[in-house]
Short mmCIF file of C-alpha atoms in Angstrom, two decimals:
data_model
loop_
_atom_site.label_atom_id
_atom_site.label_comp_id
_atom_site.label_asym_id
_atom_site.label_seq_id
_atom_site.Cartn_x
_atom_site.Cartn_y
_atom_site.Cartn_z
CA UNK X 1 70.67 10.07 -15.49
CA UNK X 2 72.23 7.15 -13.80
CA UNK X 3 69.79 4.62 -12.42
CA UNK X 4 71.27 4.75 -8.92
CA UNK X 5 72.92 7.95 -7.67
CA UNK X 6 75.11 8.17 -4.60
CA UNK X 7 77.32 10.95 -3.25
CA UNK X 8 80.85 9.48 -3.17
CA UNK X 9 81.88 11.60 -0.18
CA UNK X 10 84.31 11.15 1.49
CA UNK X 11 82.47 11.35 4.81
CA UNK X 12 84.45 11.69 8.03
CA UNK X 13 82.80 11.40 11.45
CA UNK X 14 84.02 10.98 15.02
CA UNK X 15 83.62 7.65 16.78
CA UNK X 16 80.14 7.28 18.29
CA UNK X 17 78.44 9.52 15.77
CA UNK X 18 75.29 8.60 13.86
CA UNK X 19 76.04 8.19 10.17
CA UNK X 20 73.53 8.81 7.44
CA UNK X 21 74.20 7.49 3.98
CA UNK X 22 71.80 8.15 1.08
CA UNK X 23 71.03 7.19 -2.48
CA UNK X 24 68.38 8.06 -5.05
CA UNK X 25 67.14 5.89 -7.85
CA UNK X 26 65.25 6.65 -11.02
CA UNK X 27 63.42 3.48 -11.96
CA UNK X 28 60.09 3.25 -10.14
CA UNK X 29 59.93 -0.47 -10.95
CA UNK X 30 62.80 -1.24 -8.58
CA UNK X 31 61.57 -3.26 -5.58
CA UNK X 32 64.69 -4.73 -3.94
CA UNK X 33 67.31 -2.52 -2.37
CA UNK X 34 70.60 -3.46 -0.75
CA UNK X 35 73.44 -1.89 1.09
CA UNK X 36 76.91 -3.37 0.72
CA UNK X 37 80.10 -2.57 2.65
CA UNK X 38 83.37 -2.80 0.77
CA UNK X 39 86.76 -2.63 2.46
CA UNK X 40 89.70 -1.54 0.38
CA UNK X 41 90.72 -4.12 -2.25
CA UNK X 42 87.99 -6.52 -1.15
CA UNK X 43 84.69 -7.68 -2.62
CA UNK X 44 81.41 -6.14 -1.34
CA UNK X 45 79.62 -7.83 1.55
CA UNK X 46 75.89 -7.51 2.03
CA UNK X 47 74.80 -5.46 5.02
CA UNK X 48 71.10 -4.92 4.60
CA UNK X 49 68.40 -6.01 2.18
CA UNK X 50 64.95 -4.44 1.98
CA UNK X 51 61.96 -4.99 -0.20
CA UNK X 52 59.71 -2.09 -1.21
CA UNK X 53 59.20 0.78 1.23
CA UNK X 54 59.82 0.76 4.95
CA UNK X 55 62.47 0.34 7.57
CA UNK X 56 64.67 -2.58 8.48
CA UNK X 57 66.90 -2.70 11.50
CA UNK X 58 69.84 -4.96 12.24
CA UNK X 59 71.88 -4.09 15.29
CA UNK X 60 73.44 -0.66 14.78
CA UNK X 61 72.27 -0.52 11.16
CA UNK X 62 68.93 0.75 9.86
CA UNK X 63 67.93 0.78 6.22
CA UNK X 64 65.04 2.93 4.97
CA UNK X 65 63.37 2.97 1.57
CA UNK X 66 60.93 5.72 0.58
CA UNK X 67 59.51 4.70 -2.79
CA UNK X 68 57.45 7.89 -3.14
CA UNK X 69 60.65 9.93 -3.29
CA UNK X 70 62.85 7.11 -4.65
CA UNK X 71 65.19 7.58 -1.71
CA UNK X 72 67.31 4.94 0.05
CA UNK X 73 69.05 5.50 3.32
CA UNK X 74 71.39 3.64 5.65
CA UNK X 75 71.86 4.80 9.22
CA UNK X 76 74.72 3.60 11.40
CA UNK X 77 74.41 4.25 15.11
CA UNK X 78 77.32 4.47 17.53
CA UNK X 79 79.74 4.34 14.64
CA UNK X 80 83.09 2.56 15.17
CA UNK X 81 86.46 2.86 13.47
CA UNK X 82 85.85 -0.63 12.09
CA UNK X 83 82.90 0.83 10.15
CA UNK X 84 85.37 2.74 8.00
CA UNK X 85 84.77 1.45 4.51
CA UNK X 86 83.00 2.30 1.29
CA UNK X 87 79.24 1.80 1.42
CA UNK X 88 77.43 0.91 -1.79
CA UNK X 89 73.69 1.08 -2.34
CA UNK X 90 72.21 -1.15 -5.01
CA UNK X 91 68.92 -1.97 -6.63
CA UNK X 92 67.99 -5.17 -8.37
CA UNK X 93 67.23 -4.88 -12.07
CA UNK X 94 64.68 -6.89 -14.00
CA UNK X 95 67.26 -9.53 -14.99
CA UNK X 96 68.38 -10.14 -11.43
CA UNK X 97 71.45 -8.01 -11.93
CA UNK X 98 72.49 -5.44 -9.34
CA UNK X 99 72.76 -1.76 -10.21
CA UNK X 100 75.18 -0.02 -7.88
CA UNK X 101 75.67 3.50 -6.80
CA UNK X 102 79.21 4.91 -6.88
CA UNK X 103 79.73 4.23 -3.18
CA UNK X 104 80.35 6.59 -0.26
CA UNK X 105 83.68 6.35 1.49
CA UNK X 106 83.21 6.62 5.24
CA UNK X 107 85.94 7.26 7.75
CA UNK X 108 85.22 6.97 11.46
CA UNK X 109 87.88 8.70 13.53
CA UNK X 110 88.71 7.32 17.03
CA UNK E 1 77.92 -20.45 4.25
CA UNK E 2 77.70 -18.83 0.76
CA UNK E 3 81.37 -18.42 0.15
CA UNK E 4 82.69 -17.36 -3.22
CA UNK E 5 86.39 -17.44 -4.02
CA UNK E 6 88.41 -15.87 -6.83
CA UNK E 7 91.79 -16.80 -8.16
CA UNK E 8 94.19 -15.19 -8.52
CA UNK E 9 93.73 -12.33 -6.10
CA UNK E 10 96.06 -10.20 -8.12
CA UNK E 11 97.89 -10.58 -11.40
CA UNK E 12 100.32 -8.53 -13.44
CA UNK E 13 100.61 -9.31 -17.12
CA UNK E 14 102.20 -7.81 -20.19
CA UNK E 15 100.22 -6.01 -22.85
CA UNK E 16 98.98 -8.42 -25.54
CA UNK E 17 98.84 -11.49 -23.31
CA UNK E 18 95.72 -13.25 -21.98
CA UNK E 19 94.74 -13.67 -18.37
CA UNK E 20 92.20 -16.10 -16.88
CA UNK E 21 90.35 -15.35 -13.64
CA UNK E 22 88.45 -18.09 -11.84
CA UNK E 23 85.35 -17.65 -9.70
CA UNK E 24 84.15 -20.57 -7.56
CA UNK E 25 81.13 -21.00 -5.29
CA UNK E 26 82.51 -23.14 -2.48
CA UNK E 27 79.40 -24.29 -0.61
CA UNK E 28 76.48 -23.84 -2.97
CA UNK E 29 75.57 -24.39 -6.54
CA UNK E 30 75.52 -21.20 -8.57
CA UNK E 31 72.95 -21.17 -11.33
CA UNK E 32 73.95 -17.68 -12.23
CA UNK E 33 77.27 -15.89 -11.97
CA UNK E 34 77.91 -12.22 -12.61
CA UNK E 35 81.19 -10.49 -13.55
CA UNK E 36 81.78 -6.85 -12.52
CA UNK E 37 84.59 -4.40 -13.15
CA UNK E 38 85.48 -1.61 -10.74
CA UNK E 39 87.83 1.22 -11.63
CA UNK E 40 89.38 3.30 -8.81
CA UNK E 41 86.79 5.43 -7.02
CA UNK E 42 84.06 4.09 -9.30
CA UNK E 43 81.14 1.84 -8.73
CA UNK E 44 80.93 -1.79 -9.71
CA UNK E 45 79.88 -2.05 -13.36
CA UNK E 46 78.24 -5.22 -14.54
CA UNK E 47 80.11 -6.77 -17.48
CA UNK E 48 78.17 -9.91 -18.10
CA UNK E 49 75.77 -12.46 -16.66
CA UNK E 50 76.33 -16.14 -17.16
CA UNK E 51 74.06 -19.07 -16.55
CA UNK E 52 75.52 -22.57 -16.24
CA UNK E 53 75.67 -24.32 -19.58
CA UNK E 54 74.66 -21.36 -21.74
CA UNK E 55 76.32 -18.39 -23.32
CA UNK E 56 76.95 -15.32 -21.28
CA UNK E 57 74.89 -12.16 -21.73
CA UNK E 58 77.12 -9.15 -22.10
CA UNK E 59 76.27 -5.63 -21.10
CA UNK E 60 76.30 -2.97 -23.75
CA UNK E 61 79.81 -1.74 -24.51
CA UNK E 62 81.51 -4.89 -23.24
CA UNK E 63 83.37 -6.74 -26.00
CA UNK E 64 82.43 -10.40 -25.80
CA UNK E 65 85.43 -11.43 -27.94
CA UNK E 66 87.79 -9.72 -25.55
CA UNK E 67 86.22 -10.84 -22.29
CA UNK E 68 85.55 -14.56 -22.68
CA UNK E 69 83.27 -16.04 -20.05
CA UNK E 70 82.81 -19.73 -19.44
CA UNK E 71 80.35 -21.14 -16.91
CA UNK E 72 80.92 -24.83 -17.40
CA UNK E 73 79.76 -26.09 -14.04
CA UNK E 74 77.51 -25.02 -11.25
CA UNK E 75 80.48 -24.02 -9.11
CA UNK E 76 82.91 -22.50 -11.53
CA UNK E 77 82.96 -19.58 -13.93
CA UNK E 78 86.01 -18.15 -15.67
CA UNK E 79 86.71 -14.77 -17.21
CA UNK E 80 89.52 -14.58 -19.72
CA UNK E 81 90.82 -11.19 -20.71
CA UNK E 82 92.30 -11.67 -24.15
CA UNK E 83 95.03 -9.45 -25.63
CA UNK E 84 95.05 -7.37 -22.49
CA UNK E 85 95.90 -3.69 -22.70
CA UNK E 86 96.77 -1.20 -19.90
CA UNK E 87 93.26 0.21 -20.03
CA UNK E 88 91.98 -3.21 -18.96
CA UNK E 89 93.75 -2.79 -15.63
CA UNK E 90 91.00 -2.87 -13.06
CA UNK E 91 89.47 -4.73 -10.14
CA UNK E 92 87.40 -7.66 -11.39
CA UNK E 93 84.77 -9.05 -9.05
CA UNK E 94 82.47 -11.99 -9.55
CA UNK E 95 79.27 -12.81 -7.74
CA UNK E 96 77.28 -16.04 -7.63
CA UNK E 97 73.64 -16.66 -7.08
CA UNK E 98 71.76 -19.91 -6.37
CA UNK E 99 68.99 -18.82 -8.72
CA UNK E 100 67.56 -15.92 -10.65
CA UNK E 101 66.30 -13.26 -8.27
CA UNK E 102 68.11 -14.81 -5.32
CA UNK E 103 70.85 -13.15 -3.30
CA UNK E 104 74.24 -12.59 -4.89
CA UNK E 105 77.37 -13.48 -2.98
CA UNK E 106 80.52 -11.66 -3.98
CA UNK E 107 84.04 -12.94 -4.39
CA UNK E 108 87.01 -11.05 -2.95
CA UNK E 109 87.98 -9.63 -6.34
CA UNK E 110 91.01 -9.90 -8.62
CA UNK E 111 93.23 -6.93 -9.26
CA UNK E 112 94.60 -6.97 -12.81
CA UNK E 113 97.48 -4.79 -13.80
CA UNK E 114 98.51 -4.76 -17.44
CA UNK E 115 101.95 -3.31 -18.13
#
């Protein structure tokens, strides 16, 4: 079992829709969780960073962590065509390294 | 702030040759740098972790004699792919961190094609 699992999609939604992206993880010791956005042929950029369980909101983006079910979510409200990208969830390992999911490719249609 | 650059952004080389990729932290000192590889439609896979002034720590299955990593200063790390083969063609991305456990900032990546 991979340490971080993510459905690669692709996911296509109309502009203005609410997008829900999800990951699961297997290591109960993970405490730090991140969501990255990666445009084609570019490096990942950090979107959201959460510690332990709970919600974190930043503009149109909300990150949720449920440690009891080992579930990580990212919600995008009022999605825009510029949100079209691959979204990667990640957890931080014990050595400070990041363990990534496969990424979900999102397409927001105008 | 927290900008990481990579050079070159893309490179094509012939099988059997070596290629060097540079990763620089432009506005902070990077105690730790990470090198990742990403194949098409796959996730980023950590290859190695390097701390300034010490030998890199390689992930299982990554050949340290093939992927030479040098982290000689707090702002520069290099990855040299030696005797490259077509199966080494991939997107190589570095990240830099001011300290262990701190945030990682990613470079834009280098696309390597070995013919």
